[in-house]
Every structure is written in C-alpha cells, then in structure tokens.
CSV table of C-alpha atoms in Angstrom, one decimal:
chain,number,residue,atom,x,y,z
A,226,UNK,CA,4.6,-33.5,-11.3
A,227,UNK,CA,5.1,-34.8,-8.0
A,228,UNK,CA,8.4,-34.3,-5.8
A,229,UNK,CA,9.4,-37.7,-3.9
A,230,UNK,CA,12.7,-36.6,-2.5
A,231,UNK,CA,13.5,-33.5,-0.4
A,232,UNK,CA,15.9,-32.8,-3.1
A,233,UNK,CA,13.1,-32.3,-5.6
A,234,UNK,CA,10.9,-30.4,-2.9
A,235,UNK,CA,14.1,-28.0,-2.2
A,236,UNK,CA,15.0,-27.6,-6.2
A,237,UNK,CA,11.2,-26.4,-6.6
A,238,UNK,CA,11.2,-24.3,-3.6
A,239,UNK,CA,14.6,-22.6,-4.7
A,240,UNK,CA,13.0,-21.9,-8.3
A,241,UNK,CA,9.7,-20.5,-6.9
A,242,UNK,CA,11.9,-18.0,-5.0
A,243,UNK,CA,14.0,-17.4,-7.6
A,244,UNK,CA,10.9,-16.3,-10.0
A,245,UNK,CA,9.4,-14.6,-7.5
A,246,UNK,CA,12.4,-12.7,-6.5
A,247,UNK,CA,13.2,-11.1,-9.9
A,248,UNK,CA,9.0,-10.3,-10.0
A,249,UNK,CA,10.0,-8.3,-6.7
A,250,UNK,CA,11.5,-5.3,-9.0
A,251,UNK,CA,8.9,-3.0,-9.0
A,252,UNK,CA,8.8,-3.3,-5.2
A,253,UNK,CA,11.3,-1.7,-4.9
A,254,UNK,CA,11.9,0.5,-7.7
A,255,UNK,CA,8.9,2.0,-7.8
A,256,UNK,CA,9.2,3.6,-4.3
A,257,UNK,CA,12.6,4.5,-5.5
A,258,UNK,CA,11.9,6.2,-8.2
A,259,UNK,CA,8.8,8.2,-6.5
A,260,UNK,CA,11.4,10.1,-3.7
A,261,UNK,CA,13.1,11.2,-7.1
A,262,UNK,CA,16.0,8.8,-8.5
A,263,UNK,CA,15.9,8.0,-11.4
A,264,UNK,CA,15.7,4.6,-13.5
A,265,UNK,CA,19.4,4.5,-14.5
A,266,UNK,CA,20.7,5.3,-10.9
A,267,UNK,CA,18.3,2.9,-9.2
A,268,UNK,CA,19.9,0.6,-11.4
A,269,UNK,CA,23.5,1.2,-10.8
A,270,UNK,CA,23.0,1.3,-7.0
A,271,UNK,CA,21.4,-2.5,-7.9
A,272,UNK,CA,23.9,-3.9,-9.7
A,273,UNK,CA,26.9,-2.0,-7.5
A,274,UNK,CA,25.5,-3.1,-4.0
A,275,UNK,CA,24.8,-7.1,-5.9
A,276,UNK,CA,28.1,-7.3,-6.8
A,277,UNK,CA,29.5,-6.4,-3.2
A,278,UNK,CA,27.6,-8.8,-1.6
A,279,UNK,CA,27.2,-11.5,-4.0
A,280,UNK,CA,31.6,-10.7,-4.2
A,281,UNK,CA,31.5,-11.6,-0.5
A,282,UNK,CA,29.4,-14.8,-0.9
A,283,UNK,CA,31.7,-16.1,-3.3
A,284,UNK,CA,34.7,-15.4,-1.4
A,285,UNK,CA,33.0,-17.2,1.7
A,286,UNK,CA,32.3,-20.0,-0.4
A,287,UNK,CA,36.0,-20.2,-1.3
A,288,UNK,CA,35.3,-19.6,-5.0
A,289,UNK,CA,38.3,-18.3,-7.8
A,290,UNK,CA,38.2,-15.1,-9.7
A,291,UNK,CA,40.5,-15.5,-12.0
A,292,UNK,CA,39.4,-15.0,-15.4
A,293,UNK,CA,41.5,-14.7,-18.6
A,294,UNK,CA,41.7,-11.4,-20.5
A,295,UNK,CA,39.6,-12.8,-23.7
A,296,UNK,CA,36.8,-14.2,-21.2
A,297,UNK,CA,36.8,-11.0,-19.1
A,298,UNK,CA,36.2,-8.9,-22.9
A,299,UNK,CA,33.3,-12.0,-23.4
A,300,UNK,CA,31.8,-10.9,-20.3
A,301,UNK,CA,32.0,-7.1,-20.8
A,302,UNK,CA,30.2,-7.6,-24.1
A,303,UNK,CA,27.0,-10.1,-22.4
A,304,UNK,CA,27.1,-7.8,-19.4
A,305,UNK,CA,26.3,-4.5,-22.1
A,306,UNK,CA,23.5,-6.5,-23.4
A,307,UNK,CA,22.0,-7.4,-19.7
A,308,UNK,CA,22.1,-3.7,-18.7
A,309,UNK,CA,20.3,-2.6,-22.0
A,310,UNK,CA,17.8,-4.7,-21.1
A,311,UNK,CA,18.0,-3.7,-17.4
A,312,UNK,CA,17.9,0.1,-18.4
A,313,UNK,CA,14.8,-0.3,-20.8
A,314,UNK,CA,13.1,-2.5,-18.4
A,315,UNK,CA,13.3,0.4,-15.7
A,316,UNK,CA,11.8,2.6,-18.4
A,317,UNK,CA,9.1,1.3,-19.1
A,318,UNK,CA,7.6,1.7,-14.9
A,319,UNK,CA,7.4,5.3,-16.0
A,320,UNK,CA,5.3,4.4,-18.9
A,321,UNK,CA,2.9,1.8,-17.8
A,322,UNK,CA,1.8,-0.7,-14.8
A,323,UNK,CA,5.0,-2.3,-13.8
A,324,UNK,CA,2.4,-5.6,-14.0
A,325,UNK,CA,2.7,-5.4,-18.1
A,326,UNK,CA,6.0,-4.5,-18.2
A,327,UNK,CA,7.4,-7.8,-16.4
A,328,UNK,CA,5.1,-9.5,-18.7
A,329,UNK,CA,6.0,-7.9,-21.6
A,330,UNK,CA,9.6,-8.6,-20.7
A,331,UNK,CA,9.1,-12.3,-20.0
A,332,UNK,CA,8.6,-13.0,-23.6
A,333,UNK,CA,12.3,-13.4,-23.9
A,334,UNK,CA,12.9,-17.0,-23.6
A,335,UNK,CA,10.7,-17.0,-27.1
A,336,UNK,CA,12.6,-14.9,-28.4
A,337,UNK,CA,15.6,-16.9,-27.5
A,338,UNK,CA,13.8,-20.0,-29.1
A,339,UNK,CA,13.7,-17.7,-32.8
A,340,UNK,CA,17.6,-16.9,-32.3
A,341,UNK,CA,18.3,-20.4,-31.6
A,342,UNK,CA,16.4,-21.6,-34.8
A,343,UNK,CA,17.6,-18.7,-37.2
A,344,UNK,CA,21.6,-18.7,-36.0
A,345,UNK,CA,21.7,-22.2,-34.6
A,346,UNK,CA,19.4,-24.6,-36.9
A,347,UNK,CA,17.3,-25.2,-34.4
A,348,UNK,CA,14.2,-27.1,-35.8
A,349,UNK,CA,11.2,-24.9,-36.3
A,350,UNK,CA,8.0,-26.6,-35.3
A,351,UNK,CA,4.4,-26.0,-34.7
A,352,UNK,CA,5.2,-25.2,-31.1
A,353,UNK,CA,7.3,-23.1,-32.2
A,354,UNK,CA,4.6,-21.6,-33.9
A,355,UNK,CA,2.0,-21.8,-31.3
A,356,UNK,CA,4.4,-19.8,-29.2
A,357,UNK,CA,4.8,-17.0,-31.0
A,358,UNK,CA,1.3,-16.6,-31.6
A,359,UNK,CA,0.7,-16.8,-28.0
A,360,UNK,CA,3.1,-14.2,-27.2
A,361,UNK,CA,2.1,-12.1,-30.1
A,362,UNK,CA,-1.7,-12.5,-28.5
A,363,UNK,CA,-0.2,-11.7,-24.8
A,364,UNK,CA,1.3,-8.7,-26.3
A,365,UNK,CA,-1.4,-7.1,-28.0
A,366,UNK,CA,-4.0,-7.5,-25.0
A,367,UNK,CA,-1.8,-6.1,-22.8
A,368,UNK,CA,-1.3,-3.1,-24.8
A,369,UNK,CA,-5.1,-2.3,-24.6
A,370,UNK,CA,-6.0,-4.3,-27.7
A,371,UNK,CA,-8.4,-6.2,-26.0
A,372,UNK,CA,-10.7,-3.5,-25.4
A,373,UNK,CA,-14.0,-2.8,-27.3
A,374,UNK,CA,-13.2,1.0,-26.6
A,375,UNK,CA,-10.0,0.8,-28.4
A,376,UNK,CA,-7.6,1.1,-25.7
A,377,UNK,CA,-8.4,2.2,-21.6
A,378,UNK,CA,-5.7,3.5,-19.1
A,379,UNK,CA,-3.6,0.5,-19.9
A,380,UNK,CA,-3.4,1.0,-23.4
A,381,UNK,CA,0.5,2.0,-24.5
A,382,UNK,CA,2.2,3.6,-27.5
A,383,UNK,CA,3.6,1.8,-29.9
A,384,UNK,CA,6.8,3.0,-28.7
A,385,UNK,CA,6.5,2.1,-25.1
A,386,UNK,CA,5.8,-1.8,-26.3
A,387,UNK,CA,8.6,-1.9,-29.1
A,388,UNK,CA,11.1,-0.7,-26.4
A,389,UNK,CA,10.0,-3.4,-24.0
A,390,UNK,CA,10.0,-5.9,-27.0
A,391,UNK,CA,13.8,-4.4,-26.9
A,392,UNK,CA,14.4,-5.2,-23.3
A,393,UNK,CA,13.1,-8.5,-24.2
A,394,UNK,CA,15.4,-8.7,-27.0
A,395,UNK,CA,18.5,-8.0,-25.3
A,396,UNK,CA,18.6,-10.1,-22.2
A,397,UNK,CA,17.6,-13.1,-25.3
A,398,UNK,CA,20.8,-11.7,-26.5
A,399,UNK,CA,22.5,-12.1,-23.1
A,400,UNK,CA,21.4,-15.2,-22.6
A,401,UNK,CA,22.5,-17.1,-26.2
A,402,UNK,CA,25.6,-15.0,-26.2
A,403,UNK,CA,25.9,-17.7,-22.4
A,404,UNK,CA,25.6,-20.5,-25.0
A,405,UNK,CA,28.2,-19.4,-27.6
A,406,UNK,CA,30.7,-17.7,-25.5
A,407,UNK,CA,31.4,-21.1,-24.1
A,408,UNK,CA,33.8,-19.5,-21.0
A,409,UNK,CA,35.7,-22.9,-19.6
A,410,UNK,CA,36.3,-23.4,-15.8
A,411,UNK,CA,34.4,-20.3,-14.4
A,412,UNK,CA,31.0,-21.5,-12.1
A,413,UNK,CA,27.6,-19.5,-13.0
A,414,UNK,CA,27.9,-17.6,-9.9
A,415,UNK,CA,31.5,-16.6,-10.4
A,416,UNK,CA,30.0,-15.3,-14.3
A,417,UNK,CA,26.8,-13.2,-12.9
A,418,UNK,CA,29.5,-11.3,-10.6
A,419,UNK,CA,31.3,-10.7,-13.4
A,420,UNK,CA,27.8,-9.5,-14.9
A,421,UNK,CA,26.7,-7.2,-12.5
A,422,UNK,CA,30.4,-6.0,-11.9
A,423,UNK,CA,30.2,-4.8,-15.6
A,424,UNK,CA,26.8,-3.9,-15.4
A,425,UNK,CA,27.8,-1.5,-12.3
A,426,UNK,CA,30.5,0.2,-14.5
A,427,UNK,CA,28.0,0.9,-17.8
A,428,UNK,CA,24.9,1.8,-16.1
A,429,UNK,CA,26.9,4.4,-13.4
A,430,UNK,CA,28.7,5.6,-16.8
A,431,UNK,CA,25.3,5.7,-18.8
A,432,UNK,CA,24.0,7.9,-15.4
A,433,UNK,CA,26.7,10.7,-15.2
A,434,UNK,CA,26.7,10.7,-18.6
A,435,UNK,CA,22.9,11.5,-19.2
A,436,UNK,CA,23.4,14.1,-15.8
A,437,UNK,CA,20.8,11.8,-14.5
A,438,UNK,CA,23.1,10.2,-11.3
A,439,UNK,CA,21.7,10.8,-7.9
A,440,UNK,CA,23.3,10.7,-4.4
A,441,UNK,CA,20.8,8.5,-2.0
A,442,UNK,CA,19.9,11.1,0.7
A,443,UNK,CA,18.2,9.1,3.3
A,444,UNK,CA,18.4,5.5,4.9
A,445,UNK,CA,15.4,4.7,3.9
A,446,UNK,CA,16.4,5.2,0.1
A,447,UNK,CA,19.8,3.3,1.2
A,448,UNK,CA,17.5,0.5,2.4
A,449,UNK,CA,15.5,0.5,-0.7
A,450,UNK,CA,18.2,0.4,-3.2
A,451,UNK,CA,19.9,-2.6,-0.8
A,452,UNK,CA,16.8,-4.3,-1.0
A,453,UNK,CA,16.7,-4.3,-4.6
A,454,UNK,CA,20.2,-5.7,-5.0
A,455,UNK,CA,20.1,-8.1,-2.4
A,456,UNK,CA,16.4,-10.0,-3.1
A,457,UNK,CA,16.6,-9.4,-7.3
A,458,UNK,CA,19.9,-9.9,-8.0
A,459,UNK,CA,21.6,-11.8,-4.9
A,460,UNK,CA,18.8,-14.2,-4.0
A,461,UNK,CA,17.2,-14.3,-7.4
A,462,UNK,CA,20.5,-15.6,-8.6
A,463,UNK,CA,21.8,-17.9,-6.2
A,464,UNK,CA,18.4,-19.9,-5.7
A,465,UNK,CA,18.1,-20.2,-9.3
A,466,UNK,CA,21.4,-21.8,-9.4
A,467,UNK,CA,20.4,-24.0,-6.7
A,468,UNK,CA,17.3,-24.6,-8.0
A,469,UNK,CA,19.0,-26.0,-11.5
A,470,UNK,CA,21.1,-28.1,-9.0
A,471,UNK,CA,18.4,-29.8,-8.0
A,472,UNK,CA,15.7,-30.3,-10.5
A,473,UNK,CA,17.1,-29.2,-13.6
A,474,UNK,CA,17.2,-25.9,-16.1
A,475,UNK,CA,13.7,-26.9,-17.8
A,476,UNK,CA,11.6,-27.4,-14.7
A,477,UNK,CA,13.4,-24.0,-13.5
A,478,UNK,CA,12.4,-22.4,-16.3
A,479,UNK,CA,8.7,-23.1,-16.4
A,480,UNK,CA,8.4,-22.5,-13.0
A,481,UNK,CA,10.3,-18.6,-13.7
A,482,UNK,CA,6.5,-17.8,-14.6
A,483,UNK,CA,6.1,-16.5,-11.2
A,484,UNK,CA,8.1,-13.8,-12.6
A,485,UNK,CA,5.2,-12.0,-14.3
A,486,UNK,CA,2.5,-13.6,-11.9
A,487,UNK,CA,4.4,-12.0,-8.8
A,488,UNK,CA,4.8,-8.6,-11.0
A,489,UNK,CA,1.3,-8.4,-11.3
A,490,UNK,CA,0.3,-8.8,-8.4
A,491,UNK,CA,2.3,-6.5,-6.5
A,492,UNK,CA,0.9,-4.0,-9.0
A,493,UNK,CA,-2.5,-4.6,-8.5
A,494,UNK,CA,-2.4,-5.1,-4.5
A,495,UNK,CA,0.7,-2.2,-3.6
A,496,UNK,CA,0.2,0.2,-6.4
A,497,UNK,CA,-3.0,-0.2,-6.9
A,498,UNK,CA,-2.5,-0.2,-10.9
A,499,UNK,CA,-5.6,-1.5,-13.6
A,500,UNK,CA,-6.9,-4.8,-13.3
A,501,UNK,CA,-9.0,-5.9,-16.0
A,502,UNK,CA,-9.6,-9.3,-18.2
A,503,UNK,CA,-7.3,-8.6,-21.1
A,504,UNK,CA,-4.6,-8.3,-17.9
A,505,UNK,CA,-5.2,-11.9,-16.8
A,506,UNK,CA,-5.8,-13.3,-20.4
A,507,UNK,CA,-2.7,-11.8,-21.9
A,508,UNK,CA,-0.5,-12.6,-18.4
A,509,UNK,CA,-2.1,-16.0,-19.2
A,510,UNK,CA,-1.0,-16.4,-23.1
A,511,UNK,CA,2.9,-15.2,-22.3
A,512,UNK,CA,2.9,-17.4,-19.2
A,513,UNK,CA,2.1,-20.1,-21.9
A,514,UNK,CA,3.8,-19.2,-24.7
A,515,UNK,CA,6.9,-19.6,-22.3
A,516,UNK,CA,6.0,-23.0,-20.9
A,517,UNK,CA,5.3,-24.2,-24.5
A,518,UNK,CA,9.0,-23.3,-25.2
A,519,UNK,CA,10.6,-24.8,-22.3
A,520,UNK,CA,8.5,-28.1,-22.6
A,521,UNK,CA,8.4,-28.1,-26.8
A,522,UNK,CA,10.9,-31.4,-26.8
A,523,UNK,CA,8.8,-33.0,-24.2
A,524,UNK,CA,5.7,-32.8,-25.9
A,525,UNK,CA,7.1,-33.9,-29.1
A,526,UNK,CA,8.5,-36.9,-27.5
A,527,UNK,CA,4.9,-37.4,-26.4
A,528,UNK,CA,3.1,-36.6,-29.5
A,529,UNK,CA,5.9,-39.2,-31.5
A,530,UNK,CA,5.3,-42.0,-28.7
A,531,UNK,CA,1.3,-41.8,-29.1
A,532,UNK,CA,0.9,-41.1,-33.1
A,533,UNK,CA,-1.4,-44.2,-34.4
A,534,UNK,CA,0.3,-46.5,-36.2
C-alpha cells in the first residue's frame, strides 16, 4: 500500500512506533527485574508513573475527567482484566525468552475474533479458520515443538504456555469488554488513564499483598521503571491513537506486528536469548494469523468480487 499524503505517511509512522513501543517491554523489564524487583512491582511502578504523566498530557491538552459512577465501575472491571494480563505477561520473562512470550501474547486479537463470533454472531469463516490454525502452529513451534530432539532450551512447560495463552486471554477480554461497555463522551486517551489509574491501584494491591513490593533504591532503577511507563504505556498509547487518526484501526492493527518482531529482536541482540528456525517460523505464523484477522473482510470482499461467474 502506498501513502500519497503526509497524513498517511504520519498515521503509518505513528503505528510503527506505537508497535514497536509496546515490543520495548522487555527492555526494560528485564534489567529491572535482574537488580531484584520483582514482576508485580515493575509493573505497578509502570502503570503509577503512566498515569502521572499521561494525567499531565491530558490536562495540557485541556481534556475532561469527569466520568459517571457506573462508567468509572465499567472501567475498574476492564482495567482488572488488563492487569491480569499485564501480571502474567511479566511472568512469563522469568520462564522463557521475552522473544516467545510477546509472541505468544500477540495471539490475542485471534482470540478476540472467537469471542466476537461465539458472544457476538460474528460469521465464522475459513479465515477464521486459517487463523487459528496459524496461531495454534505459531504456538506449538515456539514451545520447542519444532525440534527433532523434542524440545531445546526454548522448549516450555505446558504451564508456562497455558498461562501466556491466559495473558492473551485477558487483554482479548479487555479489549471486547471496549466494545460492549459502550462508555459515551469519554476520548480513548481520557479511558487508558482511567486504565492504568486502576491498574496502579490492583497491581500495587496484588504486590503488598503477595509481600512481593519493592522500594526502587537507585536512579538508575528510577530511570528504568520511568522508561517503562513513559515509551510502553505513554507513547505506545498516544501514537496509537494518532495513528487510528490518521489511517484507520485496521491498518493500525496489522502494522501492531512489530510488536512481536521488535520483542524478538531485542531478545536475540540485548539478551542474547535462542535464536533458531522454529523462532522465525512460528514469529512468522502468529504475525500472520493476526494479519489474516484484521484483513479477513477485505479478502472476502476480494474473493466475492473475483469468484467466476
């Protein structure tokens, strides 16, 4: 597809930085997570120091806060859902190359397809299909199934996939609870505040709770946990929104398989985690699984227009 207005060129720039963005996780958490704190504060200090800023960008864009009661309890409930996700996402970087676990992870707009066609009568189709055996594919190669020695370093427990598969399942959650919450007169910006506000609360509550909440003890760690706020959930948010602006939610959408790809690759080049060919083939499958979804109506339409007569 070709961009002939700066508009387009901006909307896929913004979306490209978006994806990449949220594939910046492991970045940061990794190094984190090494000096000793653990998943569940990394992640409160993320979505605390998001919603400060991202607070302050709204207020400088002149935005209201103002919520009802009814939407604020809405919010609470997708927020729960987002930070389930967020929490097993974490996880899983103690378990396995933070490459797989994005990967694993992105298989969520699939999933988002199913709940769409089993609660919302959604038509399934052989794309629909296709997609899930793509994913299912992905899946299994990245969990070492791809190996004639039954499994190397990058093979994972049953238990580590079916928890991502969780993570997965959650933010699906999230995101269709978005659809049929329906919240009137609030922008998307003014909602993901709300989001990470919430998210801030559970995840600090879910770390005292399990003993596991850490003070940060050094600027450096300060720096590190800023950085994961601002780039994954400040910029990764607002470009995405600008990116939908501009070019639309499907093009976005495809183009959120940077995610993974960026995931990946900081794995493999900073961390210096497995690369092998059932890496790159099963990346490969998700990444198209997920564009199959996004562009299924298109290649319908396509398929419908050019059927013989």
């Amino acid at each position: 597809m070709s961009f002939t207005t700066k508009k387009d060129a901006m909307g896929f720039f913004y979306s490209i930085v978006s994806s990449a963005a949220f594939g910046l996780i492991p970045l940061f958490t990794l190094p984190l997570m090494k000096l000793g704190v653990s998943g569940p504060t990394a992640l409160f200090y993320r979505f605390a120091i998001a919603t400060v800023v991202l607070g302050i960008v709204l207020a400088m864009r002149g935005e209201r806060f103002g919520a009802r009661g009814i939407d604020l309890c809405k919010l609470a409930g997708m927020s729960f859902m987002y930070t389930m996700a967020a929490l097993l996402f974490f996880w899983g970087f103690k378990h396995m190359p933070s490459g797989v676990v994005a990967t694993i992870q992105f298989t969520y707009p699939v999933m988002v397809m199913l709940i769409m066609t089993v609660f919302y009568h959604e038509r399934f189709s052989w794309i629909t299909a296709t997609s899930i055996a793509f994913a299912i594919a992905g899946v299994y190669l990245l969990s070492g199934g791809g190996d004639g020695d039954g499994g190397t370093e990058m093979g994972m427990s049953l238990l580590a996939i079916s928890l991502l598969l969780l993570s997965a399942l959650c933010n699906a959650i999230y995101i269709t609870t978005i659809y049929a919450a329906r919240i009137p007169n609030m922008s998307g910006l003014v909602m993901t505040f709300y989001v990470l506000a919430f998210g801030a609360v559970i995840s600090g509550g879910n770390s005292l709770l399990s003993g596991t909440f850490q003070p940060l003890h050094s600027w450096w760690e300060l720096l590190l946990a800023t950085l994961l706020a601002v780039v994954t959930a400040v910029v990764s948010n607002l470009t995405l929104i600008l990116a939908i602006q501009r070019i639309g939610s499907t093009l976005t959408s495809i183009l959120g398989v940077m995610e993974p790809v960026t995931a990946v690759a900081v794995g493999i080049l900073v961390f210096n985690e497995p690369f092998s060919l059932s890496l790159v083939v099963g990346v490969g499958l998700i990444a198209a699984s997920v564009v199959l979804v996004m562009l299924g109506k298109q290649i319908t339409e396509f398929f419908q227009r050019h059927k013989p007569a």
